[in-house]
PDB file of C-alpha atoms in Angstrom:
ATOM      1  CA  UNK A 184     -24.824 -48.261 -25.970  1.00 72.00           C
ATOM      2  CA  UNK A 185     -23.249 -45.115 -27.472  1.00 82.00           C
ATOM      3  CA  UNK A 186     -20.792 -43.245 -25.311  1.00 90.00           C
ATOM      4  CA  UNK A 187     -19.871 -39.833 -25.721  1.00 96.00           C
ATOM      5  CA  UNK A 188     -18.024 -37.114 -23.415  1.00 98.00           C
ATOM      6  CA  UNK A 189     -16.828 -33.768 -22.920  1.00 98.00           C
ATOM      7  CA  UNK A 190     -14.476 -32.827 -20.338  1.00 98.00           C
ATOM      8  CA  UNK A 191     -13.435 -29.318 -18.686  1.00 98.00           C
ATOM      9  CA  UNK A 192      -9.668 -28.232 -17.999  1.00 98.00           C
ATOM     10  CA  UNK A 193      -9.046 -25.593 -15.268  1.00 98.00           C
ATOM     11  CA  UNK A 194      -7.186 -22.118 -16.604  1.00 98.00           C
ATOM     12  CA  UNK A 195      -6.916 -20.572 -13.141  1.00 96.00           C
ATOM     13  CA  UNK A 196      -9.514 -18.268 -11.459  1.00 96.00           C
ATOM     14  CA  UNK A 197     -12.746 -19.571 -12.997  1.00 98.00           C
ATOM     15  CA  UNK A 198     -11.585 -20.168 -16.290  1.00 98.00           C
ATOM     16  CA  UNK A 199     -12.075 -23.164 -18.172  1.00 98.00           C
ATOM     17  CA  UNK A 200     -11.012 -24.923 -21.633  1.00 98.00           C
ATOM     18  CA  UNK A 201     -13.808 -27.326 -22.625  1.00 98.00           C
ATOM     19  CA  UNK A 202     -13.032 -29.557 -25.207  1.00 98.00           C
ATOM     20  CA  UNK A 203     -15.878 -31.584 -26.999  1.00 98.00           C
ATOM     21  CA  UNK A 204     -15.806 -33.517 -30.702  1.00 97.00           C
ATOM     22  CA  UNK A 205     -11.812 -32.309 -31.178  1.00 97.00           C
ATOM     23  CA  UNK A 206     -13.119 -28.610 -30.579  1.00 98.00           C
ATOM     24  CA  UNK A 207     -11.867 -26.668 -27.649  1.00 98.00           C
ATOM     25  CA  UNK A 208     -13.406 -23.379 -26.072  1.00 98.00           C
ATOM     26  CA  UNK A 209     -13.237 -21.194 -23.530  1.00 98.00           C
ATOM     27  CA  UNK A 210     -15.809 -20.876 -20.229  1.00 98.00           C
ATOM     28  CA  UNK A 211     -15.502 -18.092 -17.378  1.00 98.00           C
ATOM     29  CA  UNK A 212     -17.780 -16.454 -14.723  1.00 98.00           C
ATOM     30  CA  UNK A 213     -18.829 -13.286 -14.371  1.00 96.00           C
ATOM     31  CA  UNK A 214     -16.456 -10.510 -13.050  1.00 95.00           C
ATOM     32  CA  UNK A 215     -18.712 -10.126 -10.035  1.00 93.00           C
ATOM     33  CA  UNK A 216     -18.254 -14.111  -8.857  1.00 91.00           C
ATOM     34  CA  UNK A 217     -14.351 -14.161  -9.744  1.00 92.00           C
ATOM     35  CA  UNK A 218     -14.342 -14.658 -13.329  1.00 97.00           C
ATOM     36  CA  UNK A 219     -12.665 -12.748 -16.179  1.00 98.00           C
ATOM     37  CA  UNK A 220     -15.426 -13.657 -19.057  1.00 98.00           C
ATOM     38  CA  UNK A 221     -13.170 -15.357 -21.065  1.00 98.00           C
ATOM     39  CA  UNK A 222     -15.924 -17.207 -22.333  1.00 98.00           C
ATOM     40  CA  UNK A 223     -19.631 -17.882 -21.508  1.00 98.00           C
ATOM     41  CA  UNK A 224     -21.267 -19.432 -18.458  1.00 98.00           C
ATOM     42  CA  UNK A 225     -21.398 -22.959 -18.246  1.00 98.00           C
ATOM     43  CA  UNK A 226     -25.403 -23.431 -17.283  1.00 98.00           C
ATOM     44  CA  UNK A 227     -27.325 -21.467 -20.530  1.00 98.00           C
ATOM     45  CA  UNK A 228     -25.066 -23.973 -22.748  1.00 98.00           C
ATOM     46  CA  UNK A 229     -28.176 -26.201 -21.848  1.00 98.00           C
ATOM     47  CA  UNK A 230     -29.840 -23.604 -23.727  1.00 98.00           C
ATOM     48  CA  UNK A 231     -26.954 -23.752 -27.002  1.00 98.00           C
ATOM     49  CA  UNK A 232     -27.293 -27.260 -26.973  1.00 98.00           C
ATOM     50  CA  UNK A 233     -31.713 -27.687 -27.663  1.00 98.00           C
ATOM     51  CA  UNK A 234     -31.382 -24.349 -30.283  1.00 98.00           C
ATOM     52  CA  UNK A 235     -28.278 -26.187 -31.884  1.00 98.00           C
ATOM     53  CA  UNK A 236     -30.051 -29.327 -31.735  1.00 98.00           C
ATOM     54  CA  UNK A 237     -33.245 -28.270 -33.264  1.00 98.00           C
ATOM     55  CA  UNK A 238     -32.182 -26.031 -35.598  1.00 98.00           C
ATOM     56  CA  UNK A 239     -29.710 -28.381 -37.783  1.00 98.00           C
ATOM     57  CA  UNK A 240     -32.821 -31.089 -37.540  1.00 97.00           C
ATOM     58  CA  UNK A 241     -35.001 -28.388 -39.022  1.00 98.00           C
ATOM     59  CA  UNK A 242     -32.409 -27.699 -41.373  1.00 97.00           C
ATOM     60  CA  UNK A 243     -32.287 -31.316 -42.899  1.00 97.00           C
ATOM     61  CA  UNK A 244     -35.874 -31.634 -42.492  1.00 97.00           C
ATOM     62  CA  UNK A 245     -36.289 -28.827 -44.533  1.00 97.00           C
ATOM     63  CA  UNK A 246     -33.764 -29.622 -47.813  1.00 96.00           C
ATOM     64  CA  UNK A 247     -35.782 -33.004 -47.304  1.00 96.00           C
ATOM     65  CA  UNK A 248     -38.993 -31.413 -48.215  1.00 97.00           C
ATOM     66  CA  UNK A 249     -36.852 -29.149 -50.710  1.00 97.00           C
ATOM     67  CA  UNK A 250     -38.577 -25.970 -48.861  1.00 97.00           C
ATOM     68  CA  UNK A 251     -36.238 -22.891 -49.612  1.00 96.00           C
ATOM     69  CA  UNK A 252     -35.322 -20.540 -47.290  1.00 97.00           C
ATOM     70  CA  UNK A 253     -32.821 -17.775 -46.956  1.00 97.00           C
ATOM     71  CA  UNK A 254     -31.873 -18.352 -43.444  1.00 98.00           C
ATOM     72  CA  UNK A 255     -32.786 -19.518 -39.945  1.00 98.00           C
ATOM     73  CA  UNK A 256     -32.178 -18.452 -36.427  1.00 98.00           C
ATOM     74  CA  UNK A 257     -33.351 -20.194 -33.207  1.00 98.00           C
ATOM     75  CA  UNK A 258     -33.095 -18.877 -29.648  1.00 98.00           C
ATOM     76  CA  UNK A 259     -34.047 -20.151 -26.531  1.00 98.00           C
ATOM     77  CA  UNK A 260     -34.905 -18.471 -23.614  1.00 98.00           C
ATOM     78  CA  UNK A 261     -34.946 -20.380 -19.977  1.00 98.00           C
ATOM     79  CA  UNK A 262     -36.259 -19.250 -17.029  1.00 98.00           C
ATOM     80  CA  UNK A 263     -34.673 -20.033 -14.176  1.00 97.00           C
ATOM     81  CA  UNK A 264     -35.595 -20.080  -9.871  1.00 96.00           C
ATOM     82  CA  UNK A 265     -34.117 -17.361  -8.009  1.00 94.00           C
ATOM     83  CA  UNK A 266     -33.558 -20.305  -4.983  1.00 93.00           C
ATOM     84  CA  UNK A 267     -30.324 -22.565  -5.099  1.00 91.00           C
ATOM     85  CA  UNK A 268     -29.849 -24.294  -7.190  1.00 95.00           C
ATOM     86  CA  UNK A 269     -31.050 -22.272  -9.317  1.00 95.00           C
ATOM     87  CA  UNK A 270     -31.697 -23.646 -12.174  1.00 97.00           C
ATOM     88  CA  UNK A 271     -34.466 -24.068 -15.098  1.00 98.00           C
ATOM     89  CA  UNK A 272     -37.888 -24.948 -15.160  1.00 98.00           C
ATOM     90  CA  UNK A 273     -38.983 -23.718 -18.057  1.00 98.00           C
ATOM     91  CA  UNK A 274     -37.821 -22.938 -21.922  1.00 98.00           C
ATOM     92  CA  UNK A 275     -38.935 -21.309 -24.826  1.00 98.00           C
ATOM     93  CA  UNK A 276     -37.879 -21.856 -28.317  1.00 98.00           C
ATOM     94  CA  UNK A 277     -38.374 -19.322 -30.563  1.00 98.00           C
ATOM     95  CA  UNK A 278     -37.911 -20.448 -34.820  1.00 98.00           C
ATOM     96  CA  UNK A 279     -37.435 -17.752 -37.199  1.00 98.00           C
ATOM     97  CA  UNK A 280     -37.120 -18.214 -40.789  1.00 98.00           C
ATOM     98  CA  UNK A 281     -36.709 -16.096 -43.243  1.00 98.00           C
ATOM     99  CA  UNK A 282     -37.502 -16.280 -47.076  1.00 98.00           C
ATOM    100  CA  UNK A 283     -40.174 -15.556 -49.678  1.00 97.00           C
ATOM    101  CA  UNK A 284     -43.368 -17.049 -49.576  1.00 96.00           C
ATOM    102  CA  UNK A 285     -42.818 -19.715 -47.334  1.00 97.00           C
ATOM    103  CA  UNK A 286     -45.106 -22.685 -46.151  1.00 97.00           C
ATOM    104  CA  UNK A 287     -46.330 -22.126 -42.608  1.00 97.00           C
ATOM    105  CA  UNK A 288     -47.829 -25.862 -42.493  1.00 97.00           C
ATOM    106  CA  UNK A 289     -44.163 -27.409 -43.268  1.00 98.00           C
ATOM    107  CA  UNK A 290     -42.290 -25.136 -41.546  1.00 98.00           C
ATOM    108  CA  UNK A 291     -44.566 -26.286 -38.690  1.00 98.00           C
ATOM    109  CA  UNK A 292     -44.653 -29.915 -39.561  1.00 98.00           C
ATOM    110  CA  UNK A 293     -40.547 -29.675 -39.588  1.00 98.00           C
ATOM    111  CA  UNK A 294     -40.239 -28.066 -35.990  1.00 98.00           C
ATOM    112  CA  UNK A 295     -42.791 -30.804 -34.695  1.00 97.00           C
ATOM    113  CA  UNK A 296     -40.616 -34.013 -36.032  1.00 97.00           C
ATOM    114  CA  UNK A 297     -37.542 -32.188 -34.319  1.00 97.00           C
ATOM    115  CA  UNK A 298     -39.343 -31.953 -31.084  1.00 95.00           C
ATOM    116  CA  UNK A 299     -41.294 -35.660 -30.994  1.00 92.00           C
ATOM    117  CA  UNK A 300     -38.825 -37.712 -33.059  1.00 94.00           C
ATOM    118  CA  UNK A 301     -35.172 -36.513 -33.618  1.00 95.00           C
ATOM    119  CA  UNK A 302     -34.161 -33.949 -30.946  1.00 97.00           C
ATOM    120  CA  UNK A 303     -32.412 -35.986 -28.394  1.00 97.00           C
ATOM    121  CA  UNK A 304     -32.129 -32.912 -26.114  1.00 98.00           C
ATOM    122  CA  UNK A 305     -35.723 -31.725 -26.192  1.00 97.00           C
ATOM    123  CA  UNK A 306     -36.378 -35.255 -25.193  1.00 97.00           C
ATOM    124  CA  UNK A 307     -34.439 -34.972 -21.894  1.00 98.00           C
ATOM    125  CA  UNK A 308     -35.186 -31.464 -20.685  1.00 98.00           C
ATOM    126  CA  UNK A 309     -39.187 -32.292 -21.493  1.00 97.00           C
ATOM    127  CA  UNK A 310     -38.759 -34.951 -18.446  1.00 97.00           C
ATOM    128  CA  UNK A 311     -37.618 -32.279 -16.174  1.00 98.00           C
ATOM    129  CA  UNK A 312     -39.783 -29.009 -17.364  1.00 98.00           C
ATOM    130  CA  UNK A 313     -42.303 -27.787 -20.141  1.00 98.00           C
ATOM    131  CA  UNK A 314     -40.461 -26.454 -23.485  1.00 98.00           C
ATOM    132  CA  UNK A 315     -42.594 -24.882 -25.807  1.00 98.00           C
ATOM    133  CA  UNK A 316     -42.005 -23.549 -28.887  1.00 97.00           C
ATOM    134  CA  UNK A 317     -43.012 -20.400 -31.722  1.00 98.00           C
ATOM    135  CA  UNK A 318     -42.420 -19.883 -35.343  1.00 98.00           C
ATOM    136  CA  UNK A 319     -41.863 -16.936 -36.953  1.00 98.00           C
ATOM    137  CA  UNK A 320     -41.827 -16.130 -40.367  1.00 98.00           C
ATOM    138  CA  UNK A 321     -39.773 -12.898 -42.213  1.00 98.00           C
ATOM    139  CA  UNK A 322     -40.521 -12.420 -45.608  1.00 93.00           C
ATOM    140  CA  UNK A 323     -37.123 -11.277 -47.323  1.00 87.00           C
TER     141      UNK A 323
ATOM    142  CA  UNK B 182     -38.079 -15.293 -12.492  1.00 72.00           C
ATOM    143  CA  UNK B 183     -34.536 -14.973 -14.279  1.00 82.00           C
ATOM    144  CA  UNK B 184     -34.172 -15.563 -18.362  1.00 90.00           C
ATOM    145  CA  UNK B 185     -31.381 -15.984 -19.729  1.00 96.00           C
ATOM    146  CA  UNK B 186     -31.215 -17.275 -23.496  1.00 98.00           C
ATOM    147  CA  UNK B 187     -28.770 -18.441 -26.340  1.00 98.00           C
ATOM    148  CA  UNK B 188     -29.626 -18.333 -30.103  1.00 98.00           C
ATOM    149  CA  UNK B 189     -27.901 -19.892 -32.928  1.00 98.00           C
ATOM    150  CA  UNK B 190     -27.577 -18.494 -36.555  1.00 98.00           C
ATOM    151  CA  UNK B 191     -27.542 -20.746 -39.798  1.00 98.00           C
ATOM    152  CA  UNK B 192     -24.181 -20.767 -41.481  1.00 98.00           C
ATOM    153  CA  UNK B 193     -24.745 -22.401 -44.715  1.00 96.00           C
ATOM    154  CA  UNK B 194     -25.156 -26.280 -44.929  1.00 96.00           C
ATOM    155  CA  UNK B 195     -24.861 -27.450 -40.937  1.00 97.00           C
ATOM    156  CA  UNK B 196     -23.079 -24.936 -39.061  1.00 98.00           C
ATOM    157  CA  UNK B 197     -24.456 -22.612 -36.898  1.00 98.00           C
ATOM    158  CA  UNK B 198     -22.875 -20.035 -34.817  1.00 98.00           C
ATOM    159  CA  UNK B 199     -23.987 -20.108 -31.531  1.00 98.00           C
ATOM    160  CA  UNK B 200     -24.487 -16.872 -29.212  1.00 98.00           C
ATOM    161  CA  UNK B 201     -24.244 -16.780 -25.570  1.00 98.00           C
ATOM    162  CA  UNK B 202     -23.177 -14.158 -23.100  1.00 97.00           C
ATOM    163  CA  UNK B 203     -22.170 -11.831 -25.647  1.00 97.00           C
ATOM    164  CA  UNK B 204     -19.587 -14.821 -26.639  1.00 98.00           C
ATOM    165  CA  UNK B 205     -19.831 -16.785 -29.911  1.00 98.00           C
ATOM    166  CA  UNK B 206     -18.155 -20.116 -31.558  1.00 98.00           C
ATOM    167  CA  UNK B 207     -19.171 -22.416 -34.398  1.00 98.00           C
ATOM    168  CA  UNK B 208     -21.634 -25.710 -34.042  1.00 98.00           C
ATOM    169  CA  UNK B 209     -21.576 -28.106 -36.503  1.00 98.00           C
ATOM    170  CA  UNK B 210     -22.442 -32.036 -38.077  1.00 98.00           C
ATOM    171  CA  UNK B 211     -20.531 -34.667 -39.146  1.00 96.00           C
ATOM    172  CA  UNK B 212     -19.377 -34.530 -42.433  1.00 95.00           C
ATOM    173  CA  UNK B 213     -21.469 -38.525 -42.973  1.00 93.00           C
ATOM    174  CA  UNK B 214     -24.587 -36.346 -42.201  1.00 91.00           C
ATOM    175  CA  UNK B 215     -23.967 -33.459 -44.191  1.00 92.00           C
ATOM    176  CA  UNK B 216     -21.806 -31.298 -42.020  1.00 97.00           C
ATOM    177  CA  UNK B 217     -18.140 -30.132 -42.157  1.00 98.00           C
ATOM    178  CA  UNK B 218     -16.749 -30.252 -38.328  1.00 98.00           C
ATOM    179  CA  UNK B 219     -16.522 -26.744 -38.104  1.00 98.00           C
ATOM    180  CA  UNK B 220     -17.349 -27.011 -34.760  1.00 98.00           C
ATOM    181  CA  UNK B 221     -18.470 -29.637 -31.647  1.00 98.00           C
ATOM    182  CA  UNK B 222     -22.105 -31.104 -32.247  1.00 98.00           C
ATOM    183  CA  UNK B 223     -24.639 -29.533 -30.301  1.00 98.00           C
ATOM    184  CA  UNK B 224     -26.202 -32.637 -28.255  1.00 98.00           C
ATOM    185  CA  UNK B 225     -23.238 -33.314 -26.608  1.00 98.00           C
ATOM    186  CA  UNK B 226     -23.069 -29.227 -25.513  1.00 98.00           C
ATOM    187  CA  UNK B 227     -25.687 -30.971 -22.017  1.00 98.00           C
ATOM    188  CA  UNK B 228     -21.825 -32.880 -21.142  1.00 98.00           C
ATOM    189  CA  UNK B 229     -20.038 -29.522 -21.464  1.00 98.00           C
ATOM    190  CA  UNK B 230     -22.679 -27.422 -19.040  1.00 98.00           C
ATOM    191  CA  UNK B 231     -22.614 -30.279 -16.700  1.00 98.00           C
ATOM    192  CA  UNK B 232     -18.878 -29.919 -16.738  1.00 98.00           C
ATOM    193  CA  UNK B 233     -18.310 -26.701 -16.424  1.00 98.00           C
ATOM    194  CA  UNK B 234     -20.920 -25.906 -13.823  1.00 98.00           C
ATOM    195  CA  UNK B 235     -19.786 -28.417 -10.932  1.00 98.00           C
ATOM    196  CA  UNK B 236     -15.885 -27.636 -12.266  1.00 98.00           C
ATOM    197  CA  UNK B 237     -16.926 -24.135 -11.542  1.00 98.00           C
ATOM    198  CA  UNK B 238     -18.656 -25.493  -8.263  1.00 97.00           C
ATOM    199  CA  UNK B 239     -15.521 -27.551  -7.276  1.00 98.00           C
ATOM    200  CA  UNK B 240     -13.178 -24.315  -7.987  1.00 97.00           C
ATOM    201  CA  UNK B 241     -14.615 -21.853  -5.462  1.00 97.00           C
ATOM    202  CA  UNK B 242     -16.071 -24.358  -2.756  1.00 97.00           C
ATOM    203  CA  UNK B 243     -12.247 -25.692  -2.282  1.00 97.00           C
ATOM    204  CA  UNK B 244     -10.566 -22.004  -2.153  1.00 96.00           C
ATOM    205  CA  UNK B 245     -13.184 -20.906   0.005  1.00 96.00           C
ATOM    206  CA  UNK B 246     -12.023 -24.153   2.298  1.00 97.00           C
ATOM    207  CA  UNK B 247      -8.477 -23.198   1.639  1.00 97.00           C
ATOM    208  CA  UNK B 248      -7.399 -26.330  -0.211  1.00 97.00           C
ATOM    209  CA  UNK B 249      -4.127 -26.019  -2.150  1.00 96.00           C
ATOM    210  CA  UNK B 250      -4.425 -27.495  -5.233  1.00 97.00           C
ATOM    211  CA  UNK B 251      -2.518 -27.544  -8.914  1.00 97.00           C
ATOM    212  CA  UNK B 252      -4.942 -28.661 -11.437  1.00 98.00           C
ATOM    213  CA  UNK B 253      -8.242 -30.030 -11.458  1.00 98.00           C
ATOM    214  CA  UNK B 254     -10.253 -31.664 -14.882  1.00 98.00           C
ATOM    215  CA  UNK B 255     -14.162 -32.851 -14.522  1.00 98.00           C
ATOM    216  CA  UNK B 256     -15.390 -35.107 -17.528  1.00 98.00           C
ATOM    217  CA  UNK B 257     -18.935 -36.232 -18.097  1.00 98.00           C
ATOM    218  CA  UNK B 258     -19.343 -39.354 -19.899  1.00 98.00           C
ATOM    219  CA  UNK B 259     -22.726 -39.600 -21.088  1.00 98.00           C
ATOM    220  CA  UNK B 260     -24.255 -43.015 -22.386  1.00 98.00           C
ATOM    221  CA  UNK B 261     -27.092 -42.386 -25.447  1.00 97.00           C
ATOM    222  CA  UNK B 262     -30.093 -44.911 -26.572  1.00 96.00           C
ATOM    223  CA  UNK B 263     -30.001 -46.006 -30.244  1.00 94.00           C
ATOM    224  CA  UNK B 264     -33.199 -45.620 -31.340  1.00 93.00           C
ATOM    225  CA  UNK B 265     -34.307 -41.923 -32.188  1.00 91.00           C
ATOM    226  CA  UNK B 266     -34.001 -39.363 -30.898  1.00 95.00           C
ATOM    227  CA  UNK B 267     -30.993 -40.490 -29.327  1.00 95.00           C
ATOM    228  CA  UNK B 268     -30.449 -39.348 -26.475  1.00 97.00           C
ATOM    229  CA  UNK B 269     -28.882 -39.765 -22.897  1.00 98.00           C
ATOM    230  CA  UNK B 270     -30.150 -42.116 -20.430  1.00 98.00           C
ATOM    231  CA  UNK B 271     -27.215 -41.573 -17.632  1.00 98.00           C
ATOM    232  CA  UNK B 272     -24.271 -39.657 -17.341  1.00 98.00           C
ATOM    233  CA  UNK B 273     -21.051 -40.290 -15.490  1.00 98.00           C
ATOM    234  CA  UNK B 274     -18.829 -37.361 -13.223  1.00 98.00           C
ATOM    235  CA  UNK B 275     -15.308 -38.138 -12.900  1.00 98.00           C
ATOM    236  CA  UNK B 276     -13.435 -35.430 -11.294  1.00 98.00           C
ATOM    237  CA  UNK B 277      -9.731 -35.425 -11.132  1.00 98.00           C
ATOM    238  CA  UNK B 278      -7.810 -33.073  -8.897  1.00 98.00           C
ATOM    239  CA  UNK B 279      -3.649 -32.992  -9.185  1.00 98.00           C
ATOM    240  CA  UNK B 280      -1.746 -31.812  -5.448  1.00 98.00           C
ATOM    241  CA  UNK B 281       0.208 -32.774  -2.945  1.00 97.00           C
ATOM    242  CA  UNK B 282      -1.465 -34.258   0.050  1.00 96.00           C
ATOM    243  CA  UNK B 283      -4.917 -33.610  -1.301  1.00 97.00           C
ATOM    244  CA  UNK B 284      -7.834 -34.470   1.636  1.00 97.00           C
ATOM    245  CA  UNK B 285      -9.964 -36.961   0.304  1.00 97.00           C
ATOM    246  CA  UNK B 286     -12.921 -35.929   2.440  1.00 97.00           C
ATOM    247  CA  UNK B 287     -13.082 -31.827   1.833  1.00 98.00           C
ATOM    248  CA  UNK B 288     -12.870 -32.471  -2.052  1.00 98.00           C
ATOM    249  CA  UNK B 289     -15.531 -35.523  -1.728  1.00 98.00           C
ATOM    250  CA  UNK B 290     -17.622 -32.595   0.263  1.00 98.00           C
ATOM    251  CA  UNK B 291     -17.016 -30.281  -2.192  1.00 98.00           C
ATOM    252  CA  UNK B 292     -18.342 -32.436  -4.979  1.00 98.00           C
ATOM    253  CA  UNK B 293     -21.520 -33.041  -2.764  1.00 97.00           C
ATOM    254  CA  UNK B 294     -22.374 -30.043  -2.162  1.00 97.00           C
ATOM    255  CA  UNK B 295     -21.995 -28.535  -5.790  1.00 97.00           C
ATOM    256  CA  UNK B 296     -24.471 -31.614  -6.567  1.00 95.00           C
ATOM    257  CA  UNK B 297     -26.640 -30.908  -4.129  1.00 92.00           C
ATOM    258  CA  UNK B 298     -26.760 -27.172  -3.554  1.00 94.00           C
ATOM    259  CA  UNK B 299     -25.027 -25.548  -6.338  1.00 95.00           C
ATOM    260  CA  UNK B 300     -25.531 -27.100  -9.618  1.00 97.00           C
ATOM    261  CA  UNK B 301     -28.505 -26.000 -11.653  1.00 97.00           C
ATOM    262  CA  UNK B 302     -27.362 -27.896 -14.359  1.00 98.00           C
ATOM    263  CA  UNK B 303     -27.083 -31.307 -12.110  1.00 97.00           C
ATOM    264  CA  UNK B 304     -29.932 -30.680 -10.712  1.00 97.00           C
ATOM    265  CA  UNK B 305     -31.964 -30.838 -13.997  1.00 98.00           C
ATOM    266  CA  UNK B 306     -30.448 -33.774 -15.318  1.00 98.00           C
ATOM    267  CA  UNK B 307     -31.456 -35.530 -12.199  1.00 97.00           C
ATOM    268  CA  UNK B 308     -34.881 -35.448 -12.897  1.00 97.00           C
ATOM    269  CA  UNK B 309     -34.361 -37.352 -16.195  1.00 98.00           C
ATOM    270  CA  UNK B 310     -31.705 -40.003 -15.401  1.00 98.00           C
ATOM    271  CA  UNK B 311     -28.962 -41.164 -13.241  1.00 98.00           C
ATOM    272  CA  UNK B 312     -26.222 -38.624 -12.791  1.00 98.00           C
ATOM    273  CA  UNK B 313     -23.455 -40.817 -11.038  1.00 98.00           C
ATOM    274  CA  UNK B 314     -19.938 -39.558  -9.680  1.00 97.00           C
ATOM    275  CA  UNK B 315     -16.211 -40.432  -9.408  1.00 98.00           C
ATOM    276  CA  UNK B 316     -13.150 -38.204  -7.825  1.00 98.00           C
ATOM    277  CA  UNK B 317      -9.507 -39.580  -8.595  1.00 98.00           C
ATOM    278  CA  UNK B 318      -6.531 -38.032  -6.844  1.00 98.00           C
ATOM    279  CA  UNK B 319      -3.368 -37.123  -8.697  1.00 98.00           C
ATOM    280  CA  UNK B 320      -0.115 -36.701  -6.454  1.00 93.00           C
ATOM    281  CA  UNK B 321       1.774 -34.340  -8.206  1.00 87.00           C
TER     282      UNK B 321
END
């Protein structure tokens, strides 16, 4: 069984110093709940963590296939409840890639072996709510 | 319904720079899988919003209660399959508070009811796998 952790260290106010792999970085609140925004909310790095995860699958995926591409950017957007907790229930991700001619059908085939067999976070949030997902293609 | 969303932008081989609350920082692999540690991996990023969310939790529930304390630290241990895609099947909460005279029972309260009422990120996670919890007291 593989272990792994991340701990938070309080900064005063709201402030936090996270520290995770030997990196360290700041997390705050929002002025309006006593925070300075010294860094970003805690919750949406659910949403860092699946467009992180995804995109450096896709990444390798891609260099597998030897598909070139100029460069890649993936977002995800959650929606959350307005009750407490709130929290989400649903997320999309959004792939864009940019580059000249490129192959639709890989491109597609990539993003579908990150979300069914290497994206360990995917996996997780999938139990608790529906992710989908969109490519989009720039030709540069 | 709420969004809120995070993207990350390719960096050249496997770092990414991740965007979030107008806030960004560096993702990256390994260096055995092709990265260069410029930054924390991304999986592990679910530990870190776990964290910081009931930290954050913990923080304002005990000065709203009027609890004196000098330093607090929350780390999530989270244990990971090893058979693709890896990821976590349980995660650990150990939440460490340093004082003088620190009341057991307020603080365990406090921890319940970020769990129970607060969390969004806790919440989520629950519906997955087993979240469990620890609090150690520091006299200091």
């Amino acid at each position: 069984m593989e272990k792994t952790s991340s701990s938070v260290s309080w900064k005063g106010n709201m402030a936090f110093e996270v520290s995770l792999n030997g990196h360290n970085f700041m997390i705050d609140a929002e002025p309006h709940v006593g925070g300075e925004n010294l860094g970003p909310r805690p919750k949406p790095l659910m949403l860092s963590a699946l467009a992180g995860c995804t995109a450096m699958d896709v990444v390798a995926i891609l260099k597998k296939m030897r598909i070139e591409f100029d460069d890649l950017k993936v977002t995800v957007e959650g929606e959350q409840t307005e009750e407490h907790p709130k929290h989400f229930t649903k997320m999309m991700v959004k792939y864009e890639v940019w580059g000249k001619d490129l192959p639709l059908d890989k491109i597609e085939k990539a993003v579908n072996l990150s979300e069914e067999r290497y994206c360990g976070v995917s996996v997780v949030y999938r139990k608790a709510m529906p992710v989908e997902s969109q490519i989009v293609l720039h030709e540069s």
